[in-house]
Short mmCIF file of C-alpha atoms in Angstrom, two decimals:
data_model
loop_
_atom_site.label_atom_id
_atom_site.label_comp_id
_atom_site.label_asym_id
_atom_site.label_seq_id
_atom_site.Cartn_x
_atom_site.Cartn_y
_atom_site.Cartn_z
CA UNK M 1440 121.88 -56.89 -202.25
CA UNK M 1441 121.31 -56.79 -198.49
CA UNK M 1442 117.55 -57.31 -198.97
CA UNK M 1443 118.11 -60.27 -201.30
CA UNK M 1444 120.60 -61.76 -198.84
CA UNK M 1445 118.13 -61.30 -195.96
CA UNK M 1446 115.33 -63.02 -197.87
CA UNK M 1447 117.68 -65.83 -198.89
CA UNK M 1448 118.76 -66.40 -195.29
CA UNK M 1449 115.17 -66.33 -194.04
CA UNK M 1450 114.02 -68.73 -196.77
CA UNK M 1451 116.89 -71.10 -195.97
CA UNK M 1452 115.98 -71.12 -192.27
CA UNK M 1453 112.32 -71.83 -193.01
CA UNK M 1454 113.25 -74.63 -195.39
CA UNK M 1455 115.56 -76.22 -192.81
CA UNK M 1456 112.90 -76.00 -190.10
CA UNK M 1457 110.32 -77.45 -192.48
CA UNK M 1458 112.64 -80.30 -193.37
CA UNK M 1459 113.23 -81.13 -189.70
CA UNK M 1460 109.50 -81.17 -189.02
CA UNK M 1461 108.93 -83.37 -192.09
CA UNK M 1462 111.56 -85.82 -190.83
CA UNK M 1463 109.91 -85.98 -187.41
CA UNK M 1464 106.52 -86.55 -189.07
CA UNK M 1465 107.95 -89.41 -191.14
CA UNK M 1466 109.54 -90.94 -188.04
CA UNK M 1467 106.28 -90.71 -186.06
CA UNK M 1468 104.21 -92.29 -188.86
CA UNK M 1469 106.80 -95.10 -189.15
CA UNK M 1470 106.63 -95.64 -185.37
CA UNK M 1471 102.81 -95.73 -185.55
CA UNK M 1472 102.99 -98.36 -188.30
CA UNK M 1473 105.47 -100.37 -186.21
CA UNK M 1474 103.23 -100.09 -183.13
CA UNK M 1475 100.24 -101.50 -185.00
CA UNK M 1476 102.41 -104.28 -186.43
CA UNK M 1477 103.56 -105.27 -182.92
CA UNK M 1478 99.94 -105.48 -181.79
CA UNK M 1479 98.97 -107.51 -184.88
CA UNK M 1480 101.92 -109.89 -184.31
CA UNK M 1481 101.42 -109.87 -180.52
CA UNK M 1482 105.11 -109.03 -180.18
CA UNK M 1483 105.43 -108.11 -176.51
CA UNK M 1484 109.09 -107.05 -176.56
CA UNK M 1485 108.58 -104.69 -179.49
CA UNK M 1486 105.37 -103.32 -177.94
CA UNK M 1487 107.27 -102.51 -174.74
CA UNK M 1488 110.05 -100.80 -176.70
CA UNK M 1489 107.52 -98.55 -178.46
CA UNK M 1490 105.38 -97.56 -175.48
CA UNK M 1491 105.61 -95.77 -172.14
CA UNK M 1492 104.64 -98.31 -169.44
CA UNK M 1493 102.27 -95.98 -167.59
CA UNK M 1494 100.77 -94.70 -170.84
CA UNK M 1495 97.22 -95.67 -171.83
CA UNK M 1496 95.51 -97.47 -174.67
CA UNK M 1497 91.81 -96.82 -175.00
CA UNK M 1498 89.73 -99.95 -175.55
CA UNK M 1499 85.99 -100.49 -175.81
CA UNK M 1500 86.00 -101.31 -172.11
CA UNK M 1501 88.05 -98.30 -170.95
CA UNK M 1502 91.63 -97.20 -170.48
CA UNK M 1503 94.35 -99.81 -170.05
CA UNK M 1504 97.90 -99.00 -169.00
CA UNK M 1505 100.44 -100.09 -171.60
CA UNK M 1506 102.31 -102.20 -169.01
CA UNK M 1507 99.12 -104.22 -168.42
CA UNK M 1508 98.08 -104.38 -172.07
CA UNK M 1509 101.40 -105.92 -173.09
CA UNK M 1510 100.44 -109.11 -171.24
CA UNK M 1511 97.06 -109.22 -173.00
CA UNK M 1512 98.00 -108.52 -176.62
CA UNK M 1513 96.32 -111.85 -177.45
CA UNK M 1514 92.91 -110.16 -177.13
CA UNK M 1515 93.70 -108.45 -180.44
CA UNK M 1516 93.28 -110.45 -183.63
CA UNK M 1517 94.21 -108.13 -186.48
CA UNK M 1518 94.11 -109.68 -189.93
CA UNK M 1519 94.81 -106.46 -191.84
CA UNK M 1520 95.15 -102.75 -191.19
CA UNK M 1521 96.21 -99.54 -192.88
CA UNK M 1522 97.05 -96.06 -191.69
CA UNK M 1523 95.29 -93.65 -194.04
CA UNK M 1524 95.96 -89.93 -194.40
CA UNK M 1525 98.15 -89.44 -191.31
CA UNK M 1526 98.75 -85.92 -189.98
CA UNK M 1527 101.46 -85.21 -187.41
CA UNK M 1528 101.44 -82.14 -185.17
CA UNK M 1529 104.59 -81.55 -183.19
CA UNK M 1530 103.52 -80.29 -179.77
CA UNK M 1531 107.04 -79.41 -178.58
CA UNK M 1532 110.56 -80.78 -179.08
CA UNK M 1533 109.70 -83.99 -177.23
CA UNK M 1534 106.06 -84.68 -178.09
CA UNK M 1535 103.89 -85.10 -181.15
CA UNK M 1536 100.35 -86.14 -182.02
CA UNK M 1537 99.50 -88.28 -185.02
CA UNK M 1538 95.92 -88.53 -186.23
CA UNK M 1539 94.71 -90.73 -189.08
CA UNK M 1540 92.02 -93.06 -190.32
CA UNK M 1541 92.64 -96.69 -189.42
CA UNK M 1542 91.11 -99.21 -191.78
CA UNK M 1543 91.22 -102.96 -191.40
CA UNK M 1544 89.75 -106.15 -190.11
CA UNK M 1545 90.03 -107.91 -186.81
CA UNK M 1546 88.63 -108.42 -183.36
CA UNK M 1547 89.23 -107.20 -179.86
CA UNK M 1548 88.11 -109.66 -177.21
CA UNK M 1549 86.10 -111.72 -179.71
CA UNK M 1550 84.19 -108.60 -180.86
CA UNK M 1551 84.81 -107.34 -184.40
CA UNK M 1552 86.12 -103.83 -184.54
CA UNK M 1553 84.82 -101.29 -187.02
CA UNK M 1554 86.45 -101.50 -190.44
CA UNK M 1555 87.11 -97.75 -190.26
CA UNK M 1556 88.08 -95.67 -187.23
CA UNK M 1557 89.56 -92.28 -186.44
CA UNK M 1558 92.75 -92.92 -184.49
CA UNK M 1559 95.28 -90.82 -182.65
CA UNK M 1560 98.43 -91.46 -180.70
CA UNK M 1561 100.49 -89.11 -178.57
CA UNK M 1562 104.21 -89.79 -178.92
CA UNK M 1563 106.84 -88.54 -176.47
CA UNK M 1564 110.59 -88.67 -176.72
CA UNK M 1565 112.07 -90.61 -173.80
CA UNK M 1566 115.78 -91.42 -173.58
CA UNK M 1567 116.17 -90.33 -177.22
CA UNK M 1568 113.40 -92.60 -178.57
CA UNK M 1569 109.86 -91.80 -179.61
CA UNK M 1570 107.36 -93.81 -177.54
CA UNK M 1571 103.58 -93.96 -177.54
CA UNK M 1572 102.05 -92.62 -174.33
CA UNK M 1573 98.38 -92.60 -175.34
CA UNK M 1574 96.42 -94.28 -178.16
CA UNK M 1575 92.71 -94.11 -178.92
CA UNK M 1576 90.33 -95.02 -181.71
CA UNK M 1577 86.79 -93.91 -182.42
CA UNK M 1578 84.74 -96.21 -184.65
CA UNK M 1579 83.20 -94.63 -187.73
CA UNK M 1580 79.73 -95.94 -188.38
CA UNK M 1581 78.13 -95.63 -191.80
#
């Protein structure tokens, strides 16, 4: 009976931990979706609420701090996008990495971006909210 009780307790703890991680992963993927939507809509206030000001966004011309990019969201023209096959790795209690394939259509600074890219964003918890601190994409060429 003691052995069965021990296994039951251990299984219950693992299931609870797994559930918490799954909830964080869902929250991070939802935040990533919201971040892309704010860029597509050029919604500066929402972009600022989802990012760390001194974080970076990698563009074809280099790294841009989020606080500077917010004023230039008009350089993005995103007509459609999708987040495909996202994977979230929790780095610690207050940080996580999401990686996925970004598909879509649009331009950055009048240049079309690849219809498919590998993308990743590092999310950190600040003042109780998950915020993007670094985003990058690598074009996939056929």
